[in-house]
PDB file of N, CA and C in Angstrom:
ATOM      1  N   UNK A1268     -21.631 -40.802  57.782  1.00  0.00           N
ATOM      2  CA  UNK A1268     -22.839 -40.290  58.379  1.00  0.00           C
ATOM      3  C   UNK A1268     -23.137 -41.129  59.622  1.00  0.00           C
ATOM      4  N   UNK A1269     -23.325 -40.848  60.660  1.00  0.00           N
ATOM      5  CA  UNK A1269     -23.740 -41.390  61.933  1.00  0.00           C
ATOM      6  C   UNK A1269     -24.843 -42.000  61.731  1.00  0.00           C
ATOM      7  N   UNK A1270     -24.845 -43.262  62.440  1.00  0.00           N
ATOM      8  CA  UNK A1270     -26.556 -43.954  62.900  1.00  0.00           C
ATOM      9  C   UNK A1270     -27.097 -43.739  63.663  1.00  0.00           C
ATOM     10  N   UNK A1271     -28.300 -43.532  63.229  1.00  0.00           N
ATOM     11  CA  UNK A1271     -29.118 -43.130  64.023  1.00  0.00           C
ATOM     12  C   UNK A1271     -30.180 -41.850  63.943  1.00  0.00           C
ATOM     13  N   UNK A1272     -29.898 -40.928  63.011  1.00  0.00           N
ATOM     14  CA  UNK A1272     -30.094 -40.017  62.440  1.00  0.00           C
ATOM     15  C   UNK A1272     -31.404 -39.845  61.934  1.00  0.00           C
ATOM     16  N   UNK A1273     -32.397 -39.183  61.952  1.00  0.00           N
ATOM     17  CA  UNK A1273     -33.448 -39.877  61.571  1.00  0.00           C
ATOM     18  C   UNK A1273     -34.000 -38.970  59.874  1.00  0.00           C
ATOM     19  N   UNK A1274     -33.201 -38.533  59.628  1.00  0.00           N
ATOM     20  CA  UNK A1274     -32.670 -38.232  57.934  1.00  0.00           C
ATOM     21  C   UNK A1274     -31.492 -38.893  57.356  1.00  0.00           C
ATOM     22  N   UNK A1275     -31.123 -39.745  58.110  1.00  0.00           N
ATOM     23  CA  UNK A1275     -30.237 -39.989  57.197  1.00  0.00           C
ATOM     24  C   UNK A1275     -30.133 -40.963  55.943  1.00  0.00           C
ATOM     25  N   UNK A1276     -31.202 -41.874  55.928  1.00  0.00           N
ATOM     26  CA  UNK A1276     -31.750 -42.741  54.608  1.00  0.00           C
ATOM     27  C   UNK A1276     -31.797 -41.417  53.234  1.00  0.00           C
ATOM     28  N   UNK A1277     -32.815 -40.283  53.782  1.00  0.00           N
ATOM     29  CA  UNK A1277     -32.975 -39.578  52.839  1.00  0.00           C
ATOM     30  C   UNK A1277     -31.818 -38.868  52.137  1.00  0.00           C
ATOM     31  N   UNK A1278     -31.215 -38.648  53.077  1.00  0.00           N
ATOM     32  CA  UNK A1278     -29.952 -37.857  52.851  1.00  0.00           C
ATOM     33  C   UNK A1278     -28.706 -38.602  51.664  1.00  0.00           C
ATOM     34  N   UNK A1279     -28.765 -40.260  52.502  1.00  0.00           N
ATOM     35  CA  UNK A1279     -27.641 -40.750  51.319  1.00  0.00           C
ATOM     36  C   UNK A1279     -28.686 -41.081  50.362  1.00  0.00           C
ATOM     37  N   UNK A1280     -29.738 -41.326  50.402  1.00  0.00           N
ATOM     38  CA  UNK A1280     -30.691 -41.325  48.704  1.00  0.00           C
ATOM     39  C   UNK A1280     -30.553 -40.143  47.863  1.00  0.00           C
ATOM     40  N   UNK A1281     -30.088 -38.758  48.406  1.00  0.00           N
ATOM     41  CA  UNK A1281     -29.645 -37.740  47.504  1.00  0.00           C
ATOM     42  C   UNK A1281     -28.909 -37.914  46.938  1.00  0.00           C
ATOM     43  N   UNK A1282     -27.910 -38.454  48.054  1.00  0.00           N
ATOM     44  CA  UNK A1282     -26.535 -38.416  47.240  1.00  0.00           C
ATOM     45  C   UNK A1282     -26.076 -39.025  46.350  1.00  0.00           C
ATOM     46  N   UNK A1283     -26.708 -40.769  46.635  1.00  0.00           N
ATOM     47  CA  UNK A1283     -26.729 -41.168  45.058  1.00  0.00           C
ATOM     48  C   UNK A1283     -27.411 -40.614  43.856  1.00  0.00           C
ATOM     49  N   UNK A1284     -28.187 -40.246  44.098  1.00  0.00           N
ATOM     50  CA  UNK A1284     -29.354 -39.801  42.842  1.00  0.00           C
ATOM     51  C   UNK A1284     -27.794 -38.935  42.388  1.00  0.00           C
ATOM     52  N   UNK A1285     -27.254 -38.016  43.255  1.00  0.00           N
ATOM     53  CA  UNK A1285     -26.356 -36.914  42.560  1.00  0.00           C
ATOM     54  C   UNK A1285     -25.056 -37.863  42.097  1.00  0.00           C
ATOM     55  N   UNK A1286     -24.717 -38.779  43.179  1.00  0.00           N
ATOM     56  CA  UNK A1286     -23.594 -39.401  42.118  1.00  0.00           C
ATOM     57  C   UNK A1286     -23.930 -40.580  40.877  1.00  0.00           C
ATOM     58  N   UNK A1287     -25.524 -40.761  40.537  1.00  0.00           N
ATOM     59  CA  UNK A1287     -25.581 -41.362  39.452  1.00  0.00           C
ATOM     60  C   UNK A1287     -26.276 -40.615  38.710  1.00  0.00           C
ATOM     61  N   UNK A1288     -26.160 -39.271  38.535  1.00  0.00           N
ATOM     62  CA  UNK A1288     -27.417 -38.152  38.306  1.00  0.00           C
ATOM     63  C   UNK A1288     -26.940 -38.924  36.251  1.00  0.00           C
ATOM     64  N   UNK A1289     -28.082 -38.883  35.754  1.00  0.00           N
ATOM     65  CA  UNK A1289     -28.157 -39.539  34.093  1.00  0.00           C
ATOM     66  C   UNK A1289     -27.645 -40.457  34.025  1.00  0.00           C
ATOM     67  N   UNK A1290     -27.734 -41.443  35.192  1.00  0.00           N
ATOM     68  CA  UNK A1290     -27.529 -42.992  34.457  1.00  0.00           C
ATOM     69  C   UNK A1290     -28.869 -43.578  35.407  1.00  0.00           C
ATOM     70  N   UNK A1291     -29.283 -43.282  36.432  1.00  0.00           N
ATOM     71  CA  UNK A1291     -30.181 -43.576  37.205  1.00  0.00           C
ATOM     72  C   UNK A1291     -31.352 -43.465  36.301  1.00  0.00           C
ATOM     73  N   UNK A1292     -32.110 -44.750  36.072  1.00  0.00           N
ATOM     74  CA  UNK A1292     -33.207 -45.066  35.253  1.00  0.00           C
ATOM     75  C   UNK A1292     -32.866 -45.710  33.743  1.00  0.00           C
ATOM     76  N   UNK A1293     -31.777 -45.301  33.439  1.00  0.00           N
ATOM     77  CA  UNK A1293     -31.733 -45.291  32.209  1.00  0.00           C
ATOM     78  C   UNK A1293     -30.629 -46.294  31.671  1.00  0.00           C
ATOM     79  N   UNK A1294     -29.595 -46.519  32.825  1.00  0.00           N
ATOM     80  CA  UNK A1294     -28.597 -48.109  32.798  1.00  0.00           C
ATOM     81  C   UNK A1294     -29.012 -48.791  33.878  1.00  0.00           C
ATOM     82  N   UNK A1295     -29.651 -47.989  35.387  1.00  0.00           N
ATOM     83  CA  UNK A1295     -29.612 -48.537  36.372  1.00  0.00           C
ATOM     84  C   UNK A1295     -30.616 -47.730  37.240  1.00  0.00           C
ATOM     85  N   UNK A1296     -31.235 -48.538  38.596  1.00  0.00           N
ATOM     86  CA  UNK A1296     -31.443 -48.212  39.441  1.00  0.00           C
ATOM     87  C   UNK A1296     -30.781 -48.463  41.438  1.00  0.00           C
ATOM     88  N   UNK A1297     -31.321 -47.829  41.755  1.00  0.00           N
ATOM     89  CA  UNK A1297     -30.880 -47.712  42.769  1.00  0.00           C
ATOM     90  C   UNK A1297     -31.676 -46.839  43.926  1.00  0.00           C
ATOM     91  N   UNK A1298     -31.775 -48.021  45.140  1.00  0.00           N
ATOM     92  CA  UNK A1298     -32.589 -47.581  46.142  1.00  0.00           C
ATOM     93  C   UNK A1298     -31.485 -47.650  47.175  1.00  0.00           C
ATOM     94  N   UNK A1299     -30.883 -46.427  48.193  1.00  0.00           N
ATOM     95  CA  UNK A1299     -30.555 -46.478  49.463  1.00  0.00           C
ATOM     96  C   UNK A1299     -28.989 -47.047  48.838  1.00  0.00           C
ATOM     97  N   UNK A1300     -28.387 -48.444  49.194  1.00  0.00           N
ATOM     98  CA  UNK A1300     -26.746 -48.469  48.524  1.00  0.00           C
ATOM     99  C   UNK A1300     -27.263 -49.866  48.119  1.00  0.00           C
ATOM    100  N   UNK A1301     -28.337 -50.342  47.218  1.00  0.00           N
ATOM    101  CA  UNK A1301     -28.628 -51.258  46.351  1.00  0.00           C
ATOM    102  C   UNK A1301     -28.472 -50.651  45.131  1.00  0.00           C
ATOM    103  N   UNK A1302     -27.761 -50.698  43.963  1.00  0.00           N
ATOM    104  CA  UNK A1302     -27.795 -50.701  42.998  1.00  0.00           C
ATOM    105  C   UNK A1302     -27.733 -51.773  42.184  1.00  0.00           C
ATOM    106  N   UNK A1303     -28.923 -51.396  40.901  1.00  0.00           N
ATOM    107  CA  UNK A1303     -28.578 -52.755  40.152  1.00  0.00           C
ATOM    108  C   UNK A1303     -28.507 -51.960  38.520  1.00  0.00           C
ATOM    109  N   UNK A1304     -27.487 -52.856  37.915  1.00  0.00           N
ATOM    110  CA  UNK A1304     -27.339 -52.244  36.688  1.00  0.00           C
ATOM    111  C   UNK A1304     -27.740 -53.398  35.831  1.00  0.00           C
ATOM    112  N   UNK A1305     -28.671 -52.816  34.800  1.00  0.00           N
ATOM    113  CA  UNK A1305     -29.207 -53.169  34.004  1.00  0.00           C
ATOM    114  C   UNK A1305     -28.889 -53.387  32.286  1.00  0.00           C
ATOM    115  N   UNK A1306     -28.810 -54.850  31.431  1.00  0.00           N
ATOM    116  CA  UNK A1306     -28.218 -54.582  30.613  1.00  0.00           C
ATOM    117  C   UNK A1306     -29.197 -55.575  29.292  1.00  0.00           C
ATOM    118  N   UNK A1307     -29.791 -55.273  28.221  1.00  0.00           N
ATOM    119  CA  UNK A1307     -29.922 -56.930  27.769  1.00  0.00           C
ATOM    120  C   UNK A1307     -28.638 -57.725  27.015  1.00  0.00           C
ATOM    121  N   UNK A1308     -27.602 -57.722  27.290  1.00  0.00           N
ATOM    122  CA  UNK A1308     -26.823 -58.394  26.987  1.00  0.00           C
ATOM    123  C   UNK A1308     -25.366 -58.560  27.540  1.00  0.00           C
ATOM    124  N   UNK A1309     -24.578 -59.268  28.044  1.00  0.00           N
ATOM    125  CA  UNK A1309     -23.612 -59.398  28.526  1.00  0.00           C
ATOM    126  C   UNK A1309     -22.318 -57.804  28.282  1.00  0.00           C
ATOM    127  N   UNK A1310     -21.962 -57.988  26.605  1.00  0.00           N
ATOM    128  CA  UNK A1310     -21.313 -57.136  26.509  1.00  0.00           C
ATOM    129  C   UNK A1310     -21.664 -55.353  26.982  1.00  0.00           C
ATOM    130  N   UNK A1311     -22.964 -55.344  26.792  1.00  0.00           N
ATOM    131  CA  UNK A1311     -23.670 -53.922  27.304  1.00  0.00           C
ATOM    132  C   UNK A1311     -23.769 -53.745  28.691  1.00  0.00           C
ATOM    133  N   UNK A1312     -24.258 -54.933  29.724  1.00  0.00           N
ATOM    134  CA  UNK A1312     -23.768 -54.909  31.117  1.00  0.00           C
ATOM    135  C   UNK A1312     -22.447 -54.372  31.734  1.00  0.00           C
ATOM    136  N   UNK A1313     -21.812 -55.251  30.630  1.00  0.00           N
ATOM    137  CA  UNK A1313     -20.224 -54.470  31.439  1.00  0.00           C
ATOM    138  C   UNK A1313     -19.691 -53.239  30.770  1.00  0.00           C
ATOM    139  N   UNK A1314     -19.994 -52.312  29.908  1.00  0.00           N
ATOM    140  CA  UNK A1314     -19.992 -51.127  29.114  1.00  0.00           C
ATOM    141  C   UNK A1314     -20.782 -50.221  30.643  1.00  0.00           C
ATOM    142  N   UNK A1315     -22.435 -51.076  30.545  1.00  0.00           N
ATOM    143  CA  UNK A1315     -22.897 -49.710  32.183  1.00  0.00           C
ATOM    144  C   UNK A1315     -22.437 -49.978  33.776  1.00  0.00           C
ATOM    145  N   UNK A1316     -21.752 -51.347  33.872  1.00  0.00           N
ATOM    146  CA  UNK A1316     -21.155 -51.431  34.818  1.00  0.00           C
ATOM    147  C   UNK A1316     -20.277 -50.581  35.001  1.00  0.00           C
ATOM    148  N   UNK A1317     -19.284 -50.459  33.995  1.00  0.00           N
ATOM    149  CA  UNK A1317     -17.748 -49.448  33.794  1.00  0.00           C
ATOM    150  C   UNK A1317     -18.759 -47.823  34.139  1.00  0.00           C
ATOM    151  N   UNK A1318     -19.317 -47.838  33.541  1.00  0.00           N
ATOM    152  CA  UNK A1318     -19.769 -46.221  33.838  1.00  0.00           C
ATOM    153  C   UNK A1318     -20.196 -45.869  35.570  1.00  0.00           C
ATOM    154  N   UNK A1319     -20.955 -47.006  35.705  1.00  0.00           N
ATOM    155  CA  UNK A1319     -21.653 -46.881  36.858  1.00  0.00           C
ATOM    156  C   UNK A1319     -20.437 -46.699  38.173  1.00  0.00           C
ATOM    157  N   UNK A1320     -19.606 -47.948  38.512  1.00  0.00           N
ATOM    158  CA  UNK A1320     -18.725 -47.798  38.501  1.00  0.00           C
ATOM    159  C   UNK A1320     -17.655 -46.407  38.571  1.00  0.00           C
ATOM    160  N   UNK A1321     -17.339 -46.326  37.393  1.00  0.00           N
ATOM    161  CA  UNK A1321     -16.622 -44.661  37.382  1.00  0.00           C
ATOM    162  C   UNK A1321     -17.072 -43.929  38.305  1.00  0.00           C
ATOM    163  N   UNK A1322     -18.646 -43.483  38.210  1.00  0.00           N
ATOM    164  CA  UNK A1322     -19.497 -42.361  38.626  1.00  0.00           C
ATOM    165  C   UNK A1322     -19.427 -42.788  40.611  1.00  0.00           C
ATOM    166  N   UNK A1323     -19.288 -43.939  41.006  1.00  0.00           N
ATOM    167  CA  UNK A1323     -18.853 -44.047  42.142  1.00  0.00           C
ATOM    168  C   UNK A1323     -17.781 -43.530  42.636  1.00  0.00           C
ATOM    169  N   UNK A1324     -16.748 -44.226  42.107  1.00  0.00           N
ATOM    170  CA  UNK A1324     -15.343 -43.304  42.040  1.00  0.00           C
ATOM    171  C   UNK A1324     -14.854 -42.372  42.218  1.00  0.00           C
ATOM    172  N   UNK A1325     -15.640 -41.344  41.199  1.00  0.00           N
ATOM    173  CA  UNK A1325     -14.970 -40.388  40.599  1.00  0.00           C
ATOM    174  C   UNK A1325     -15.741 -39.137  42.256  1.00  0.00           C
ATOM    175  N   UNK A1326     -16.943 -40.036  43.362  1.00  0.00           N
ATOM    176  CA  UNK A1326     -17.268 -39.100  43.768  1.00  0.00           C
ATOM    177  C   UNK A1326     -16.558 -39.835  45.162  1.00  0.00           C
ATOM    178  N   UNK A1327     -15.764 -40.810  45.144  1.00  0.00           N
ATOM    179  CA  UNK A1327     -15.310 -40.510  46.264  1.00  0.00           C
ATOM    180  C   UNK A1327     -15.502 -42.116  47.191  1.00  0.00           C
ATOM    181  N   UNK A1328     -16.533 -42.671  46.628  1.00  0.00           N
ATOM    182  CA  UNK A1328     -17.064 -43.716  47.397  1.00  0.00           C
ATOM    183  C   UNK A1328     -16.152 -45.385  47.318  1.00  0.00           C
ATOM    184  N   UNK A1329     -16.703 -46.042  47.953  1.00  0.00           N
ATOM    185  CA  UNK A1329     -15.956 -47.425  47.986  1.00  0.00           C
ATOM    186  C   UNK A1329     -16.987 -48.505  48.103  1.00  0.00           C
ATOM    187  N   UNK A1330     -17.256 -49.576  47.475  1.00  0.00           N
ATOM    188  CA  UNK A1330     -17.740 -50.200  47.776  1.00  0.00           C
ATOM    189  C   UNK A1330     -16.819 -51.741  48.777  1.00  0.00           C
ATOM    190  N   UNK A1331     -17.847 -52.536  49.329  1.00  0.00           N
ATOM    191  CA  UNK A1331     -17.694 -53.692  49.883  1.00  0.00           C
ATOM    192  C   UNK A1331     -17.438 -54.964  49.114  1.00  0.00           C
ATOM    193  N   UNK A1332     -16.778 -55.218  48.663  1.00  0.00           N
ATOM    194  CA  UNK A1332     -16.751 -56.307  47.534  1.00  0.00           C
ATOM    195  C   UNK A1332     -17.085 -57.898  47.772  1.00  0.00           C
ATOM    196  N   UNK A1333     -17.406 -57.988  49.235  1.00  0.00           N
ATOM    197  CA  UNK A1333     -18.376 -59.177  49.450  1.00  0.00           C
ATOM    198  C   UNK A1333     -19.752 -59.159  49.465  1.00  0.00           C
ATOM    199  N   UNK A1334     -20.064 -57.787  49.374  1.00  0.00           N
ATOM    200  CA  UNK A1334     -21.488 -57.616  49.473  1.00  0.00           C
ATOM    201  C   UNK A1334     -21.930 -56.878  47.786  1.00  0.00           C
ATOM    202  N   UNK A1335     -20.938 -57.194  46.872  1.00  0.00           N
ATOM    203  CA  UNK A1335     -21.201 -57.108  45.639  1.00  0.00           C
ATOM    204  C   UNK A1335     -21.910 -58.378  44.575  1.00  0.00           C
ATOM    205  N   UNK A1336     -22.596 -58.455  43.748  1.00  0.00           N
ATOM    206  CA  UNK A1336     -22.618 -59.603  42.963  1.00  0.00           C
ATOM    207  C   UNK A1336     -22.802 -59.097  41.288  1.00  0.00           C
ATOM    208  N   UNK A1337     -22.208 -59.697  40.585  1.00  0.00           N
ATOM    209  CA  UNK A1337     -22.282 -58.720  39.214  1.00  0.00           C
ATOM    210  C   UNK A1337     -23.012 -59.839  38.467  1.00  0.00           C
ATOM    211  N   UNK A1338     -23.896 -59.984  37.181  1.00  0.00           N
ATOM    212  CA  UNK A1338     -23.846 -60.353  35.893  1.00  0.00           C
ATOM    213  C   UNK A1338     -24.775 -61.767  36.178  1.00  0.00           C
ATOM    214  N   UNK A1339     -26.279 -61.351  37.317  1.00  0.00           N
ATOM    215  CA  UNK A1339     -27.016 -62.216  37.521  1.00  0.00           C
ATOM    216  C   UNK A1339     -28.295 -61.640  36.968  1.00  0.00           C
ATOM    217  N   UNK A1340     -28.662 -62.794  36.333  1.00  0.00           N
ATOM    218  CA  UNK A1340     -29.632 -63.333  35.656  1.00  0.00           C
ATOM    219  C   UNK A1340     -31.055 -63.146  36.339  1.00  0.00           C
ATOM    220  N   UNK A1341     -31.207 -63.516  37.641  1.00  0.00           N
ATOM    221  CA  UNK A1341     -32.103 -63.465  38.979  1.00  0.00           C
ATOM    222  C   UNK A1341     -31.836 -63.006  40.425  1.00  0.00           C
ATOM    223  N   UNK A1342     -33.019 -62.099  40.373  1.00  0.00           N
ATOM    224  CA  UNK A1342     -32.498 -61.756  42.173  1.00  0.00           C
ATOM    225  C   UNK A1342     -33.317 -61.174  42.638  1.00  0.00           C
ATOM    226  N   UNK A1343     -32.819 -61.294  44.076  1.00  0.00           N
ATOM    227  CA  UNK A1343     -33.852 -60.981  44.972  1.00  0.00           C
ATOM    228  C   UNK A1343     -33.650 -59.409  45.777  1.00  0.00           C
ATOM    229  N   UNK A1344     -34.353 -58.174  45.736  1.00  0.00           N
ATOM    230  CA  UNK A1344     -34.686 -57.567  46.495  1.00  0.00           C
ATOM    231  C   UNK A1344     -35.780 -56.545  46.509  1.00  0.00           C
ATOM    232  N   UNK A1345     -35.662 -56.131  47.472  1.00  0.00           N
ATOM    233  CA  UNK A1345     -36.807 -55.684  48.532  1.00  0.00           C
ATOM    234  C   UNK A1345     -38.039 -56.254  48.691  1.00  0.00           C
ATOM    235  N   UNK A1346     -37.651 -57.745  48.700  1.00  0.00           N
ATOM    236  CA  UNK A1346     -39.160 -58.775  49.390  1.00  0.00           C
ATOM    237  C   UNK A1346     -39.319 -59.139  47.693  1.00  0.00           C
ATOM    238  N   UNK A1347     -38.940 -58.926  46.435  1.00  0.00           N
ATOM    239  CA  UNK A1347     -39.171 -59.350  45.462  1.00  0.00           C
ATOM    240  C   UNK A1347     -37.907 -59.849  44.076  1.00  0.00           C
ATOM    241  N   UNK A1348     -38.499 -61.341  43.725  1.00  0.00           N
ATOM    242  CA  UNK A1348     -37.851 -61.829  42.918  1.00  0.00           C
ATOM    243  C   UNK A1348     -38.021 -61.285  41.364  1.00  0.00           C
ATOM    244  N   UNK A1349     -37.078 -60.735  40.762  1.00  0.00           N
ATOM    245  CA  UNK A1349     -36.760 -60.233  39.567  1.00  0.00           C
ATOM    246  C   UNK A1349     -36.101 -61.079  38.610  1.00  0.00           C
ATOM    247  N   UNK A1350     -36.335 -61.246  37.687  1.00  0.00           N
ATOM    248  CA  UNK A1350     -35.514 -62.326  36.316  1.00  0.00           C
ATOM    249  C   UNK A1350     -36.268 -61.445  35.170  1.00  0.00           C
ATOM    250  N   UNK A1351     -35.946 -62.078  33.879  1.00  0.00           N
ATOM    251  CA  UNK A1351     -35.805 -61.260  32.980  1.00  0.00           C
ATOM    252  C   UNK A1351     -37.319 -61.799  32.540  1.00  0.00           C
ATOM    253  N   UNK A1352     -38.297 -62.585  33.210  1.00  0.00           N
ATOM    254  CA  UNK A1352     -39.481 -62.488  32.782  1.00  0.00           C
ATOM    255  C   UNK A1352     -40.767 -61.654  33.743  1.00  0.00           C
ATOM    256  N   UNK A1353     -40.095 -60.736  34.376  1.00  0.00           N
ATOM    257  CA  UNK A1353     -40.787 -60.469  35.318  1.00  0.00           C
ATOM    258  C   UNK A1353     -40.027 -60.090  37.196  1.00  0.00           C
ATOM    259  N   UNK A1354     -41.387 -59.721  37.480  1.00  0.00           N
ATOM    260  CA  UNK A1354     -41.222 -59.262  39.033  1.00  0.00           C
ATOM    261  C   UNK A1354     -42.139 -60.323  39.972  1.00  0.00           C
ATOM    262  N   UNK A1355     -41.568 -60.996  40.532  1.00  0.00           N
ATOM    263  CA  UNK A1355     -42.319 -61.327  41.289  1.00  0.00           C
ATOM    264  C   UNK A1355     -42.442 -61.726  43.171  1.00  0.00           C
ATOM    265  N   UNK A1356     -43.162 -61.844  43.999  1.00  0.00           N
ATOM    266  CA  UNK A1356     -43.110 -61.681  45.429  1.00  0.00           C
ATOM    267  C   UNK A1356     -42.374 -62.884  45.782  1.00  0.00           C
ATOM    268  N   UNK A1357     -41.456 -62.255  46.266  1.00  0.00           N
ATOM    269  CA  UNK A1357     -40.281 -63.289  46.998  1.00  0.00           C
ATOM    270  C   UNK A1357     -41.185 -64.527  48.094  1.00  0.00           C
ATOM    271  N   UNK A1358     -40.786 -66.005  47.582  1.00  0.00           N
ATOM    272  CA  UNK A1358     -41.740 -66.666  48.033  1.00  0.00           C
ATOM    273  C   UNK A1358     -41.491 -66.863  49.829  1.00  0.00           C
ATOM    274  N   UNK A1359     -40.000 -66.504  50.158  1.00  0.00           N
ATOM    275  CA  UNK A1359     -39.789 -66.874  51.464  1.00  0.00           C
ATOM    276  C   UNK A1359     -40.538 -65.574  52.114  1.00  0.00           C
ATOM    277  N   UNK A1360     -41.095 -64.242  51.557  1.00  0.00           N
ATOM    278  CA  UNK A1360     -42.100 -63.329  52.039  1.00  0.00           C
ATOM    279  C   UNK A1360     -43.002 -63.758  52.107  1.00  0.00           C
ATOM    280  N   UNK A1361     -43.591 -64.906  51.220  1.00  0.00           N
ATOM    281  CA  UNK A1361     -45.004 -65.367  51.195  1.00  0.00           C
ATOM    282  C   UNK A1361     -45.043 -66.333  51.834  1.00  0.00           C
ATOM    283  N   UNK A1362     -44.231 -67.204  52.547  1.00  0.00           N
ATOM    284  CA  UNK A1362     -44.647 -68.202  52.626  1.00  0.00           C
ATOM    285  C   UNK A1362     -45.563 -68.442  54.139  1.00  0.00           C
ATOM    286  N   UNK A1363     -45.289 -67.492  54.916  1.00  0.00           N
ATOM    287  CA  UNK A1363     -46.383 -67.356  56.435  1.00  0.00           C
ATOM    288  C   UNK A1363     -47.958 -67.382  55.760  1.00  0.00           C
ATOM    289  N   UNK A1364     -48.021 -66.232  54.789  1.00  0.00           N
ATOM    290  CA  UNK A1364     -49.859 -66.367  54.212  1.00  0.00           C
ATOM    291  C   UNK A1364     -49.992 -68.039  53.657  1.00  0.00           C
ATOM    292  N   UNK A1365     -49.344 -67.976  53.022  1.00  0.00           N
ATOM    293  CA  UNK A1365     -49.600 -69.526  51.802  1.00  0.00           C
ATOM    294  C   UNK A1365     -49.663 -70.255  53.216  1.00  0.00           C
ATOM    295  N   UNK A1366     -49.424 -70.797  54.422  1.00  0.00           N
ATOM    296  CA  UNK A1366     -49.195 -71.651  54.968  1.00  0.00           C
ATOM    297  C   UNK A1366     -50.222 -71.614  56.042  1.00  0.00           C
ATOM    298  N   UNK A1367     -50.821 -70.328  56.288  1.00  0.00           N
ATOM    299  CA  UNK A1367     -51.821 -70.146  57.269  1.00  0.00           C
ATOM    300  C   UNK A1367     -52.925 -71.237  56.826  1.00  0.00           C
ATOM    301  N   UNK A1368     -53.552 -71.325  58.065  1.00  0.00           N
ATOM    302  CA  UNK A1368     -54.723 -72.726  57.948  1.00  0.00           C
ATOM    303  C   UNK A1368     -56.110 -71.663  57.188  1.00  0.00           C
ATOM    304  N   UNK A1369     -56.965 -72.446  56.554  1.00  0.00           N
ATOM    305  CA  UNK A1369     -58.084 -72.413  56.184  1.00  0.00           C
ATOM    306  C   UNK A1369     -58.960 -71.771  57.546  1.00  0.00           C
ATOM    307  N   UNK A1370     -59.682 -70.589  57.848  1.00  0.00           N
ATOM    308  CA  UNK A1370     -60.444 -71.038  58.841  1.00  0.00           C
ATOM    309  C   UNK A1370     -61.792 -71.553  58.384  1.00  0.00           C
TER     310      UNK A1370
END
């Protein structure tokens, strides 16, 4: 798809929804070409990895394998830190307010 396009975010957000159509929500989510797969336990991670995975595949796609990370515990996106106790605002987003002076 060309850049620049000013549908084209929406457009590949279809397309995943269609190439993860019944696993989206329910092993994993995925915004734009962030996906994160979701597991509570090691062996079940890599059971929806393999699926998730497949369902890439099987439609054609490739991923970047430096811009992959599998089987973390904590992380950071879209401006927010995620771990298994919670969501919370990524502090290097916060840290301009926290630092502003008192007036």
């Amino acid at each position: 798809m060309p850049f620049g396009l000013c549908n084209a975010p929406a457009t590949f957000e279809r397309m995943m929804d269609t190439v993860l159509r019944g696993l989206k929500w329910s092993i994993c989510l995925c915004y734009l070409d962030d996906i994160i797969v979701y597991a509570p336990n090691f062996q079940e991670q890599n059971l929806r990895l393999r699926k998730v995975l497949k369902c890439i595949q099987e439609a054609g796609l490739t991923l970047n394998s430096n811009k992959c990370s599998f089987v973390k515990k904590k992380l950071t996106i879209l401006g927010h830190l995620v771990d298994e106790y919670g969501i919370y605002p990524d502090p290097q987003k916060t840290a301009a307010v926290t630092k502003f002076p008192v007036p």
